Amino acid sequence: MSASRLQERSRLLQAVRSFFFSQGYIEVDTPIRLPIPLPEAHIKPFFSEGWFLHSSPEQCMKRLLARGCTQLFQICHCFRKEEVGRYHQTEFTMLEWYCAGWSYRELMEECEEFLRQLVRAVPGLPGIKDAHSLQWQGRTIPLAPPWQRITVAEAFHAYADMTVAQALATDMFDEVLVTRIEPHLGWDTPVFLYDYPVELGSLARRKQGNDSVAERFELYIGGIEIANGFSELIDPEEQRRRFAAEMNKAQELGNPYPELPEKFLADLANIGDTAGIALGLDRLFMFLLGCASVAEAMSMIFEEL
Amino acid sequence: MYSASDLRKGLKVQIDGEPYIVIDFEFSKPGKGQALYRTKMRSMISGNQLVNTYRSNDKFEKPDLEERTMQFLYSQDDEYHFMDTSSYEQIFLTRDQLGHNLNYLIDNMEVQVLFFGDRAIDVSLPTFVNLEVTVADPWVKGDTSGTDTKPVTVETGYVLQVPPFVEVGDRIQIDTRSGDYITRVKD
């Protein structure tokens, strides 16, 4: 990354922190090397002397919530094996935050406010068209709220030739999402895709009145996923069952997780209703800096080392 | 064996017994979802394109490909005979297999032949070849017709546009990728 772009990235980092401080959050920096990761069927962690490099700071941040913290944010590097592409790097910067007392709905509104304030705080970047819109791949994406909200079921109905149930039964959910649905999302405004099948949100709370979906959302801009948030699952027993299902899936994929994170499960009992979100900061900066890939928005990538 | 995570532009893999080269590649992974490797490949034999989405557990055979330096010996009917410069083994390729390469191929030229197993499937010529001009209109000095090129024929029968000063008997350098005239050469 060039010196001038590094300066822009630095301004962005500062503006991100300013936003969260202004909203009453405290910044934390938790360990990135953990003895037991949270089971995720489709994430392969890097080993480190028998421990693991974290794939997100979720485990430690939730354990801090159990100590009575109410508003936390963290900017940290995360690691996911074998994920390299235009919008992926094995090591990348995550912005993750939690707010006690909230559900995913309040979190969606905060995303709207966050991005609008960020764009105003750092004017003049190549990806920022004006105080109210981004420009991406030759198109203007307005940021005025409310942003579009569409359920996963609605999105399948609108863009795919099968239902969510059919896609899950044939193991086509991800493929249909990526090839048929995602390209449409987030052009007229950023879009929240929400209410995922419960089996695809192992750390998210079931929706009241509709047991089959979890209160989970993904934020899309210009066809690209930026963030994943949810109302946190805080029932240790249900979390234990969901982890077991996730570990089975991982096992089938030849990617076994060693054991359950018992300390995490124990702490879960001490957390009240909370919403949390993980946002790929390099991807967001890619938009704002007008880059074509996440690599261009990062200070350095592994290939330069 | 390659696994899906090895896929990238330019990788050569074997599918259904045929060698393919990856010509377009995109890694996708929806949040919390599985890794998807969206791939466009071209058969190195038929040229047919294959568009597929692969997943982490998909595996690919490595195709048995080998490039050998061979010398062009002679042609007979539709068969063009080459000899391996280290093993002296001889093979032939057909007119179709050689395609546009025939525009530049002359006796004793050394070329790279790509083998898939025992089968020769492709030929790459040197990027620049020097060929003799066999047919050309004479250069009329002071010609003011305004044209800055003229067609000539080289020893292979190939016709191309060259500057007006090129004459019969000259040797000229040609770029085999584009077929264009580069310069007149003095041997």
CSV table of C-alpha atoms in Angstrom, one decimal:
chain,number,residue,atom,x,y,z
A,1,MET,CA,0.0,0.0,0.0
A,2,SER,CA,1.3,3.4,-0.9
A,3,ALA,CA,2.2,6.0,1.7
A,4,SER,CA,-0.7,8.2,0.7
A,5,ARG,CA,-3.2,5.4,0.9
A,6,LEU,CA,-1.8,4.4,4.2
A,7,GLN,CA,-2.5,7.9,5.4
A,8,GLU,CA,-6.1,7.5,4.2
A,9,ARG,CA,-6.5,4.2,5.9
A,10,SER,CA,-5.2,5.7,9.1
A,11,ARG,CA,-7.8,8.5,8.9
A,12,LEU,CA,-10.4,5.8,8.5
A,13,LEU,CA,-9.2,3.8,11.5
A,14,GLN,CA,-9.3,6.9,13.6
A,15,ALA,CA,-12.8,7.8,12.4
A,16,VAL,CA,-14.1,4.3,13.2
A,17,ARG,CA,-12.8,4.6,16.7
A,18,SER,CA,-14.2,8.1,17.1
A,19,PHE,CA,-17.6,6.8,16.2
A,20,PHE,CA,-17.6,4.0,18.7
A,21,PHE,CA,-16.2,6.2,21.5
A,22,SER,CA,-18.9,8.8,20.7
A,23,GLN,CA,-21.6,6.1,21.2
A,24,GLY,CA,-20.3,5.1,24.6
A,25,TYR,CA,-18.3,2.0,23.6
A,26,ILE,CA,-15.0,1.0,25.2
A,27,GLU,CA,-12.3,-0.5,23.0
A,28,VAL,CA,-10.9,-3.9,24.0
A,29,ASP,CA,-8.0,-6.0,22.8
A,30,THR,CA,-8.4,-9.6,23.6
A,31,PRO,CA,-6.0,-12.6,23.0
A,32,ILE,CA,-5.8,-13.8,19.4
A,33,ARG,CA,-4.3,-17.1,20.3
A,34,LEU,CA,-6.8,-19.5,21.9
A,35,PRO,CA,-6.8,-23.0,23.2
A,36,ILE,CA,-10.2,-23.9,21.9
A,37,PRO,CA,-11.9,-22.2,19.0
A,38,LEU,CA,-15.7,-21.8,18.6
A,39,PRO,CA,-16.8,-24.6,16.3
A,40,GLU,CA,-17.6,-23.3,12.8
A,41,ALA,CA,-18.2,-25.9,10.2
A,42,HIS,CA,-16.7,-23.9,7.3
A,43,ILE,CA,-13.8,-22.1,9.0
A,44,LYS,CA,-10.4,-23.7,9.1
A,45,PRO,CA,-8.3,-22.2,11.8
A,46,PHE,CA,-4.5,-21.9,11.8
A,47,PHE,CA,-2.7,-23.9,14.5
A,48,SER,CA,-0.2,-22.2,16.8
A,49,GLU,CA,1.8,-24.4,19.1
A,50,GLY,CA,-1.2,-26.6,19.7
A,51,TRP,CA,-3.5,-23.6,20.2
A,52,PHE,CA,-5.4,-21.7,17.5
A,53,LEU,CA,-5.3,-18.2,15.9
A,54,HIS,CA,-8.8,-16.8,16.3
A,55,SER,CA,-11.0,-16.5,13.3
A,56,SER,CA,-13.0,-13.7,15.1
A,57,PRO,CA,-12.7,-12.1,18.6
A,58,GLU,CA,-16.2,-13.4,19.4
A,59,GLN,CA,-15.3,-15.9,22.1
A,60,CYS,CA,-13.3,-13.5,24.3
A,61,MET,CA,-15.5,-10.5,23.7
A,62,LYS,CA,-18.6,-12.4,24.9
A,63,ARG,CA,-16.7,-13.6,27.9
A,64,LEU,CA,-16.0,-9.9,28.7
A,65,LEU,CA,-19.7,-9.2,28.4
A,66,ALA,CA,-20.3,-11.8,31.1
A,67,ARG,CA,-18.2,-9.7,33.4
A,68,GLY,CA,-20.6,-6.9,33.1
A,69,CYS,CA,-19.3,-4.9,30.2
A,70,THR,CA,-22.2,-3.5,28.1
A,71,GLN,CA,-20.7,-1.8,25.0
A,72,LEU,CA,-17.5,-3.2,23.6
A,73,PHE,CA,-15.7,-2.8,20.3
A,74,GLN,CA,-12.5,-4.3,19.0
A,75,ILE,CA,-10.4,-3.8,15.9
A,76,CYS,CA,-8.1,-6.8,15.4
A,77,HIS,CA,-6.5,-9.2,13.0
A,78,CYS,CA,-8.3,-12.5,12.4
A,79,PHE,CA,-7.1,-15.6,10.6
A,80,ARG,CA,-8.9,-18.1,8.3
A,81,LYS,CA,-7.0,-20.8,6.5
A,82,GLU,CA,-7.3,-21.1,2.7
A,83,GLU,CA,-9.4,-18.0,2.2
A,84,VAL,CA,-7.7,-16.0,-0.5
A,85,GLY,CA,-9.5,-14.2,-3.3
A,86,ARG,CA,-10.5,-10.7,-4.5
A,87,TYR,CA,-12.5,-10.2,-1.3
A,88,HIS,CA,-10.6,-12.6,1.0
A,89,GLN,CA,-7.3,-12.7,2.7
A,90,THR,CA,-6.2,-15.4,5.2
A,91,GLU,CA,-5.2,-12.6,7.7
A,92,PHE,CA,-7.5,-9.6,7.7
A,93,THR,CA,-8.8,-6.8,10.0
A,94,MET,CA,-12.1,-7.3,11.7
A,95,LEU,CA,-14.2,-4.7,13.5
A,96,GLU,CA,-16.5,-6.4,16.0
A,97,TRP,CA,-18.8,-4.8,18.5
A,98,TYR,CA,-21.4,-5.8,21.0
A,99,CYS,CA,-24.2,-3.8,22.7
A,100,ALA,CA,-26.1,-5.2,25.7
A,101,GLY,CA,-29.8,-4.8,25.8
A,102,TRP,CA,-30.1,-4.8,22.0
A,103,SER,CA,-31.5,-7.1,19.3
A,104,TYR,CA,-30.3,-7.3,15.8
A,105,ARG,CA,-32.8,-4.6,14.8
A,106,GLU,CA,-31.1,-1.9,16.8
A,107,LEU,CA,-27.8,-3.1,15.4
A,108,MET,CA,-29.0,-2.7,11.8
A,109,GLU,CA,-29.9,0.9,12.6
A,110,GLU,CA,-26.5,1.5,14.2
A,111,CYS,CA,-24.9,0.2,11.0
A,112,GLU,CA,-26.8,2.8,9.0
A,113,GLU,CA,-25.6,5.5,11.4
A,114,PHE,CA,-22.0,4.2,11.5
A,115,LEU,CA,-21.4,4.3,7.8
A,116,ARG,CA,-23.1,7.6,7.3
A,117,GLN,CA,-21.0,9.2,10.0
A,118,LEU,CA,-17.8,7.6,8.7
A,119,VAL,CA,-18.4,8.9,5.2
A,120,ARG,CA,-18.9,12.4,6.6
A,121,ALA,CA,-15.9,12.2,8.9
A,122,VAL,CA,-13.5,11.3,6.1
A,123,PRO,CA,-14.6,13.2,3.0
A,124,GLY,CA,-12.7,13.2,-0.3
A,125,LEU,CA,-11.8,9.5,-0.5
A,126,PRO,CA,-12.0,8.0,-3.9
A,127,GLY,CA,-14.9,5.7,-3.1
A,128,ILE,CA,-17.0,8.5,-1.5
A,129,LYS,CA,-19.1,10.4,-4.0
A,130,ASP,CA,-20.5,12.9,-1.6
A,131,ALA,CA,-21.7,13.2,2.0
A,132,HIS,CA,-24.6,10.9,1.3
A,133,SER,CA,-23.4,8.3,-1.2
A,134,LEU,CA,-20.6,5.9,-2.2
A,135,GLN,CA,-19.4,5.2,-5.7
A,136,TRP,CA,-18.5,1.7,-6.6
A,137,GLN,CA,-17.9,0.1,-10.0
A,138,GLY,CA,-19.2,3.2,-11.8
A,139,ARG,CA,-22.5,3.2,-9.8
A,140,THR,CA,-23.7,5.5,-7.1
A,141,ILE,CA,-24.9,3.9,-3.9
A,142,PRO,CA,-27.0,6.2,-1.7
A,143,LEU,CA,-26.6,5.8,2.0
A,144,ALA,CA,-29.8,7.7,3.3
A,145,PRO,CA,-31.7,5.5,5.7
A,146,PRO,CA,-33.6,3.4,6.1
A,147,TRP,CA,-31.6,0.9,4.0
A,148,GLN,CA,-33.5,-2.0,2.3
A,149,ARG,CA,-34.2,-5.0,4.5
A,150,ILE,CA,-35.0,-8.3,2.9
A,151,THR,CA,-35.4,-11.7,4.5
A,152,VAL,CA,-33.5,-14.7,3.2
A,153,ALA,CA,-36.8,-16.3,2.3
A,154,GLU,CA,-37.9,-13.2,0.3
A,155,ALA,CA,-34.5,-13.1,-1.4
A,156,PHE,CA,-34.8,-16.7,-2.6
A,157,HIS,CA,-38.3,-16.0,-3.8
A,158,ALA,CA,-37.2,-12.9,-5.7
A,159,TYR,CA,-34.0,-14.1,-7.3
A,160,ALA,CA,-33.6,-17.9,-7.1
A,161,ASP,CA,-35.4,-20.8,-8.7
A,162,MET,CA,-35.8,-22.7,-5.5
A,163,THR,CA,-37.0,-22.2,-2.0
A,164,VAL,CA,-34.7,-22.0,1.1
A,165,ALA,CA,-35.9,-25.4,2.2
A,166,GLN,CA,-35.1,-26.9,-1.2
A,167,ALA,CA,-31.7,-25.2,-1.3
A,168,LEU,CA,-30.9,-26.6,2.2
A,169,ALA,CA,-32.1,-30.1,1.3
A,170,THR,CA,-29.8,-30.2,-1.7
A,171,ASP,CA,-26.8,-28.5,-0.1
A,172,MET,CA,-27.2,-25.7,-2.6
A,173,PHE,CA,-27.9,-22.8,-0.2
A,174,ASP,CA,-24.5,-21.2,-0.4
A,175,GLU,CA,-24.1,-21.6,-4.1
A,176,VAL,CA,-27.5,-20.1,-4.9
A,177,LEU,CA,-26.8,-17.3,-2.4
A,178,VAL,CA,-23.5,-16.5,-4.1
A,179,THR,CA,-24.4,-16.9,-7.7
A,180,ARG,CA,-28.1,-15.9,-7.8
A,181,ILE,CA,-28.8,-13.6,-4.9
A,182,GLU,CA,-25.7,-11.7,-3.8
A,183,PRO,CA,-25.1,-9.9,-7.1
A,184,HIS,CA,-28.4,-8.1,-6.8
A,185,LEU,CA,-27.9,-6.9,-3.2
A,186,GLY,CA,-26.9,-3.5,-2.1
A,187,TRP,CA,-27.0,-1.2,-5.2
A,188,ASP,CA,-29.9,1.1,-4.6
A,189,THR,CA,-29.0,1.3,-0.9
A,190,PRO,CA,-26.9,-1.0,1.2
A,191,VAL,CA,-29.1,-4.1,2.1
A,192,PHE,CA,-29.7,-6.1,5.2
A,193,LEU,CA,-30.3,-9.7,4.3
A,194,TYR,CA,-31.9,-11.2,7.5
A,195,ASP,CA,-33.5,-14.1,9.2
A,196,TYR,CA,-31.3,-17.0,8.2
A,197,PRO,CA,-32.2,-20.7,8.6
A,198,VAL,CA,-31.4,-21.5,12.2
A,199,GLU,CA,-28.8,-24.1,11.2
A,200,LEU,CA,-26.8,-21.4,9.5
A,201,GLY,CA,-26.5,-19.2,12.6
A,202,SER,CA,-25.0,-21.4,15.3
A,203,LEU,CA,-24.4,-18.4,17.7
A,204,ALA,CA,-27.6,-16.5,16.9
A,205,ARG,CA,-30.9,-16.5,18.9
A,206,ARG,CA,-34.0,-18.2,17.4
A,207,LYS,CA,-36.6,-15.7,16.3
A,208,GLN,CA,-39.6,-15.5,18.5
A,209,GLY,CA,-42.7,-16.7,16.7
A,210,ASN,CA,-40.6,-18.4,14.0
A,211,ASP,CA,-38.4,-21.1,15.4
A,212,SER,CA,-36.9,-22.1,12.0
A,213,VAL,CA,-34.9,-18.9,11.6
A,214,ALA,CA,-32.2,-17.2,13.6
A,215,GLU,CA,-32.1,-13.5,14.2
A,216,ARG,CA,-29.0,-13.1,12.0
A,217,PHE,CA,-28.3,-10.6,9.3
A,218,GLU,CA,-25.7,-9.8,6.7
A,219,LEU,CA,-25.0,-6.4,5.4
A,220,TYR,CA,-24.4,-6.1,1.6
A,221,ILE,CA,-23.0,-3.2,-0.4
A,222,GLY,CA,-22.6,-3.4,-4.2
A,223,GLY,CA,-23.1,-7.2,-4.2
A,224,ILE,CA,-20.5,-7.7,-1.5
A,225,GLU,CA,-21.0,-8.9,2.1
A,226,ILE,CA,-19.6,-6.5,4.6
A,227,ALA,CA,-20.8,-7.6,8.0
A,228,ASN,CA,-22.6,-10.4,9.9
A,229,GLY,CA,-24.6,-9.5,13.0
A,230,PHE,CA,-27.1,-11.2,15.2
A,231,SER,CA,-29.1,-11.3,18.4
A,232,GLU,CA,-26.8,-13.4,20.5
A,233,LEU,CA,-27.8,-16.8,21.6
A,234,ILE,CA,-27.4,-16.7,25.4
A,235,ASP,CA,-28.9,-20.0,26.5
A,236,PRO,CA,-25.9,-22.3,27.3
A,237,GLU,CA,-27.8,-25.5,26.8
A,238,GLU,CA,-29.1,-24.6,23.4
A,239,GLN,CA,-25.6,-23.2,22.5
A,240,ARG,CA,-24.1,-26.6,23.5
A,241,ARG,CA,-26.6,-28.4,21.2
A,242,ARG,CA,-25.9,-26.0,18.3
A,243,PHE,CA,-22.1,-26.4,18.8
A,244,ALA,CA,-22.5,-30.2,18.7
A,245,ALA,CA,-24.4,-29.9,15.4
A,246,GLU,CA,-21.7,-27.6,14.0
A,247,MET,CA,-18.9,-30.0,15.1
A,248,ASN,CA,-20.7,-32.9,13.4
A,249,LYS,CA,-20.8,-30.9,10.2
A,250,ALA,CA,-17.2,-29.9,10.5
A,251,GLN,CA,-16.3,-33.6,11.1
A,252,GLU,CA,-18.2,-34.6,8.0
A,253,LEU,CA,-16.1,-32.1,6.0
A,254,GLY,CA,-12.9,-33.5,7.4
A,255,ASN,CA,-12.3,-30.4,9.5
A,256,PRO,CA,-12.7,-31.7,13.1
A,257,TYR,CA,-12.9,-29.4,16.1
A,258,PRO,CA,-11.3,-30.9,19.2
A,259,GLU,CA,-13.7,-30.0,22.0
A,260,LEU,CA,-16.3,-27.7,23.2
A,261,PRO,CA,-15.3,-24.3,24.6
A,262,GLU,CA,-16.5,-25.0,28.2
A,263,LYS,CA,-15.4,-21.7,29.7
A,264,PHE,CA,-17.3,-19.9,27.0
A,265,LEU,CA,-20.4,-21.9,27.6
A,266,ALA,CA,-20.2,-21.3,31.4
A,267,ASP,CA,-19.9,-17.6,30.9
A,268,LEU,CA,-22.8,-17.5,28.5
A,269,ALA,CA,-25.1,-18.0,31.5
A,270,ASN,CA,-24.0,-14.5,32.8
A,271,ILE,CA,-24.9,-12.6,29.6
A,272,GLY,CA,-28.2,-10.8,29.1
A,273,ASP,CA,-29.8,-10.0,25.8
A,274,THR,CA,-27.1,-8.7,23.5
A,275,ALA,CA,-26.5,-8.0,19.9
A,276,GLY,CA,-23.2,-8.3,18.2
A,277,ILE,CA,-21.7,-7.9,14.8
A,278,ALA,CA,-18.5,-8.6,12.9
A,279,LEU,CA,-17.6,-6.3,10.1
A,280,GLY,CA,-14.8,-7.0,7.6
A,281,LEU,CA,-12.9,-3.7,7.9
A,282,ASP,CA,-10.7,-4.2,4.9
A,283,ARG,CA,-13.7,-4.8,2.7
A,284,LEU,CA,-15.4,-1.6,4.0
A,285,PHE,CA,-12.2,0.3,3.4
A,286,MET,CA,-11.9,-1.2,-0.1
A,287,PHE,CA,-15.2,0.6,-0.9
A,288,LEU,CA,-14.2,3.9,0.7
A,289,LEU,CA,-10.7,3.9,-0.8
A,290,GLY,CA,-12.0,3.0,-4.2
A,291,CYS,CA,-10.0,-0.2,-4.4
A,292,ALA,CA,-10.8,-3.2,-6.6
A,293,SER,CA,-9.8,-5.9,-4.0
A,294,VAL,CA,-9.3,-6.1,-0.3
A,295,ALA,CA,-5.6,-6.6,-0.8
A,296,GLU,CA,-5.3,-3.1,-2.2
A,297,ALA,CA,-7.0,-1.7,0.9
A,298,MET,CA,-4.7,-3.5,3.4
A,299,SER,CA,-1.3,-2.1,4.6
A,300,MET,CA,0.5,-5.3,3.5
A,301,ILE,CA,-0.6,-8.8,2.5
A,302,PHE,CA,1.2,-12.2,3.0
A,303,GLU,CA,2.5,-12.3,-0.6
A,304,GLU,CA,4.7,-9.2,0.3
A,305,LEU,CA,6.2,-10.9,3.3
B,1,MET,CA,-3.7,-34.4,-6.7
B,2,TYR,CA,-4.8,-30.8,-6.5
B,3,SER,CA,-7.6,-29.7,-4.1
B,4,ALA,CA,-10.0,-26.9,-4.9
B,5,SER,CA,-8.0,-24.5,-2.7
B,6,ASP,CA,-5.1,-24.9,-5.2
B,7,LEU,CA,-7.3,-23.5,-8.1
B,8,ARG,CA,-6.0,-20.3,-9.6
B,9,LYS,CA,-5.7,-18.8,-13.0
B,10,GLY,CA,-3.3,-20.7,-15.2
B,11,LEU,CA,-3.5,-24.0,-13.2
B,12,LYS,CA,-3.7,-27.1,-15.3
B,13,VAL,CA,-5.9,-30.0,-14.0
B,14,GLN,CA,-7.3,-33.2,-15.5
B,15,ILE,CA,-11.0,-33.7,-15.7
B,16,ASP,CA,-12.6,-36.8,-17.2
B,17,GLY,CA,-9.3,-37.8,-18.7
B,18,GLU,CA,-8.7,-34.4,-20.4
B,19,PRO,CA,-6.2,-31.6,-19.5
B,20,TYR,CA,-7.8,-28.3,-18.7
B,21,ILE,CA,-6.4,-24.9,-18.0
B,22,VAL,CA,-8.1,-22.5,-15.6
B,23,ILE,CA,-8.8,-19.3,-17.4
B,24,ASP,CA,-11.0,-17.5,-14.9
B,25,PHE,CA,-11.3,-18.0,-11.2
B,26,GLU,CA,-13.2,-16.4,-8.3
B,27,PHE,CA,-13.1,-17.5,-4.6
B,28,SER,CA,-16.4,-16.9,-2.8
B,29,LYS,CA,-17.5,-17.7,0.7
B,30,PRO,CA,-20.8,-16.4,2.0
B,31,GLY,CA,-20.6,-15.5,5.7
B,32,LYS,CA,-20.6,-18.7,7.8
B,33,GLY,CA,-21.0,-20.6,4.6
B,34,GLN,CA,-18.8,-23.0,2.7
B,35,ALA,CA,-16.0,-22.0,0.4
B,36,LEU,CA,-17.0,-22.0,-3.3
B,37,TYR,CA,-14.4,-22.0,-6.1
B,38,ARG,CA,-16.1,-20.5,-9.2
B,39,THR,CA,-14.0,-21.6,-12.2
B,40,LYS,CA,-13.9,-21.3,-15.9
B,41,MET,CA,-11.6,-23.8,-17.7
B,42,ARG,CA,-10.6,-24.5,-21.2
B,43,SER,CA,-9.8,-27.9,-22.5
B,44,MET,CA,-6.2,-28.0,-23.8
B,45,ILE,CA,-7.3,-30.5,-26.5
B,46,SER,CA,-10.7,-29.4,-27.8
B,47,GLY,CA,-10.7,-25.8,-26.6
B,48,ASN,CA,-14.1,-26.4,-25.1
B,49,GLN,CA,-14.9,-24.3,-22.1
B,50,LEU,CA,-16.2,-25.6,-18.8
B,51,VAL,CA,-17.9,-23.4,-16.2
B,52,ASN,CA,-18.2,-25.0,-12.7
B,53,THR,CA,-18.4,-24.2,-9.1
B,54,TYR,CA,-16.2,-26.5,-6.9
B,55,ARG,CA,-16.1,-27.0,-3.2
B,56,SER,CA,-13.3,-27.5,-0.7
B,57,ASN,CA,-13.4,-31.3,-0.8
B,58,ASP,CA,-13.2,-31.5,-4.6
B,59,LYS,CA,-10.0,-33.0,-5.9
B,60,PHE,CA,-8.3,-32.9,-9.3
B,61,GLU,CA,-5.8,-35.1,-10.9
B,62,LYS,CA,-2.6,-33.4,-12.1
B,63,PRO,CA,-2.5,-33.9,-15.9
B,64,ASP,CA,0.7,-35.6,-17.2
B,65,LEU,CA,2.0,-32.7,-19.3
B,66,GLU,CA,5.5,-32.4,-20.6
B,67,GLU,CA,7.1,-29.9,-22.9
B,68,ARG,CA,9.8,-31.2,-25.2
B,69,THR,CA,12.1,-29.4,-27.6
B,70,MET,CA,11.7,-30.8,-31.1
B,71,GLN,CA,13.0,-30.0,-34.5
B,72,PHE,CA,10.9,-29.8,-37.6
B,73,LEU,CA,12.1,-32.3,-40.2
B,74,TYR,CA,9.8,-32.4,-43.2
B,75,SER,CA,6.1,-32.6,-44.2
B,76,GLN,CA,4.4,-35.2,-46.2
B,77,ASP,CA,0.8,-34.7,-47.2
B,78,ASP,CA,-1.0,-33.6,-44.0
B,79,GLU,CA,1.7,-34.9,-41.7
B,80,TYR,CA,4.4,-32.7,-40.2
B,81,HIS,CA,7.3,-34.7,-38.8
B,82,PHE,CA,9.3,-33.6,-35.8
B,83,MET,CA,12.2,-35.1,-33.9
B,84,ASP,CA,13.0,-34.8,-30.2
B,85,THR,CA,16.4,-33.1,-30.0
B,86,SER,CA,17.5,-35.2,-27.0
B,87,SER,CA,16.0,-38.6,-27.6
B,88,TYR,CA,15.8,-38.4,-31.4
B,89,GLU,CA,12.3,-39.9,-31.2
B,90,GLN,CA,10.1,-38.8,-34.1
B,91,ILE,CA,6.4,-37.9,-34.1
B,92,PHE,CA,4.1,-36.1,-36.5
B,93,LEU,CA,1.4,-33.5,-36.0
B,94,THR,CA,-1.5,-32.8,-38.4
B,95,ARG,CA,-2.1,-29.6,-40.3
B,96,ASP,CA,-5.1,-28.9,-38.0
B,97,GLN,CA,-3.0,-29.3,-34.9
B,98,LEU,CA,-0.5,-26.8,-36.2
B,99,GLY,CA,-3.0,-24.2,-37.3
B,100,HIS,CA,-1.5,-20.7,-37.7
B,101,ASN,CA,1.9,-22.0,-36.7
B,102,LEU,CA,2.3,-23.2,-40.3
B,103,ASN,CA,2.7,-19.6,-41.3
B,104,TYR,CA,6.1,-19.5,-39.7
B,105,LEU,CA,7.3,-23.2,-39.7
B,106,ILE,CA,10.5,-23.9,-41.8
B,107,ASP,CA,12.8,-26.9,-42.0
B,108,ASN,CA,15.1,-27.4,-39.0
B,109,MET,CA,13.2,-24.9,-36.8
B,110,GLU,CA,13.2,-25.8,-33.1
B,111,VAL,CA,9.8,-25.7,-31.4
B,112,GLN,CA,8.3,-26.7,-28.0
B,113,VAL,CA,5.8,-29.5,-28.3
B,114,LEU,CA,3.4,-30.1,-25.4
B,115,PHE,CA,2.7,-33.7,-24.7
B,116,PHE,CA,-0.3,-35.1,-22.7
B,117,GLY,CA,0.9,-38.5,-21.9
B,118,ASP,CA,2.1,-39.9,-25.2
B,119,ARG,CA,0.0,-37.5,-27.2
B,120,ALA,CA,1.3,-34.3,-28.7
B,121,ILE,CA,-1.4,-31.7,-28.2
B,122,ASP,CA,0.2,-28.3,-28.8
B,123,VAL,CA,3.1,-26.6,-30.3
B,124,SER,CA,4.7,-23.3,-29.4
B,125,LEU,CA,7.1,-21.6,-31.8
B,126,PRO,CA,9.8,-19.1,-30.9
B,127,THR,CA,8.2,-15.7,-30.3
B,128,PHE,CA,10.3,-14.2,-33.1
B,129,VAL,CA,11.2,-16.0,-36.4
B,130,ASN,CA,13.3,-14.8,-39.3
B,131,LEU,CA,11.9,-15.6,-42.8
B,132,GLU,CA,13.0,-14.8,-46.3
B,133,VAL,CA,10.8,-12.7,-48.6
B,134,THR,CA,10.0,-14.6,-51.8
B,135,VAL,CA,7.5,-12.3,-53.5
B,136,ALA,CA,7.4,-8.5,-53.3
B,137,ASP,CA,6.6,-5.6,-55.5
B,138,PRO,CA,9.7,-3.6,-56.2
B,139,TRP,CA,10.4,-0.5,-54.1
B,140,VAL,CA,9.8,2.6,-56.2
B,141,LYS,CA,11.8,5.4,-54.6
B,142,GLY,CA,10.0,8.6,-54.4
B,143,ASP,CA,6.6,6.8,-54.5
B,144,THR,CA,4.1,9.4,-53.3
B,145,SER,CA,1.0,7.3,-53.3
B,146,GLY,CA,0.8,7.7,-49.6
B,147,THR,CA,0.7,4.0,-48.7
B,148,ASP,CA,3.3,3.2,-46.0
B,149,THR,CA,3.0,-0.6,-46.2
B,150,LYS,CA,2.8,-3.2,-49.0
B,151,PRO,CA,2.0,-7.0,-49.0
B,152,VAL,CA,4.9,-9.5,-49.4
B,153,THR,CA,5.0,-13.3,-49.3
B,154,VAL,CA,7.6,-15.1,-47.2
B,155,GLU,CA,9.2,-18.6,-47.8
B,156,THR,CA,6.4,-20.4,-46.0
B,157,GLY,CA,3.8,-18.8,-48.3
B,158,TYR,CA,2.5,-16.5,-45.5
B,159,VAL,CA,1.5,-13.0,-46.7
B,160,LEU,CA,1.9,-10.0,-44.5
B,161,GLN,CA,2.2,-6.2,-44.6
B,162,VAL,CA,5.7,-4.7,-44.5
B,163,PRO,CA,7.3,-1.3,-45.1
B,164,PRO,CA,7.8,-0.5,-48.8
B,165,PHE,CA,11.6,-0.8,-48.7
B,166,VAL,CA,11.5,-4.6,-48.1
B,167,GLU,CA,12.5,-6.5,-51.2
B,168,VAL,CA,12.7,-10.1,-52.5
B,169,GLY,CA,15.6,-11.9,-50.8
B,170,ASP,CA,15.5,-9.8,-47.6
B,171,ARG,CA,15.1,-11.6,-44.4
B,172,ILE,CA,12.5,-10.2,-42.0
B,173,GLN,CA,11.6,-10.8,-38.4
B,174,ILE,CA,8.0,-11.7,-37.6
B,175,ASP,CA,6.3,-11.9,-34.2
B,176,THR,CA,4.6,-15.3,-34.2
B,177,ARG,CA,2.0,-14.2,-31.6
B,178,SER,CA,0.5,-11.5,-33.8
B,179,GLY,CA,1.9,-12.4,-37.2
B,180,ASP,CA,3.2,-8.9,-37.6
B,181,TYR,CA,6.4,-7.6,-39.2
B,182,ILE,CA,9.0,-6.4,-36.7
B,183,THR,CA,12.1,-5.5,-38.6
B,184,ARG,CA,14.4,-6.3,-41.5
B,185,VAL,CA,17.4,-8.5,-40.4
B,186,LYS,CA,20.9,-8.7,-41.7
B,187,ASP,CA,22.3,-12.2,-41.4
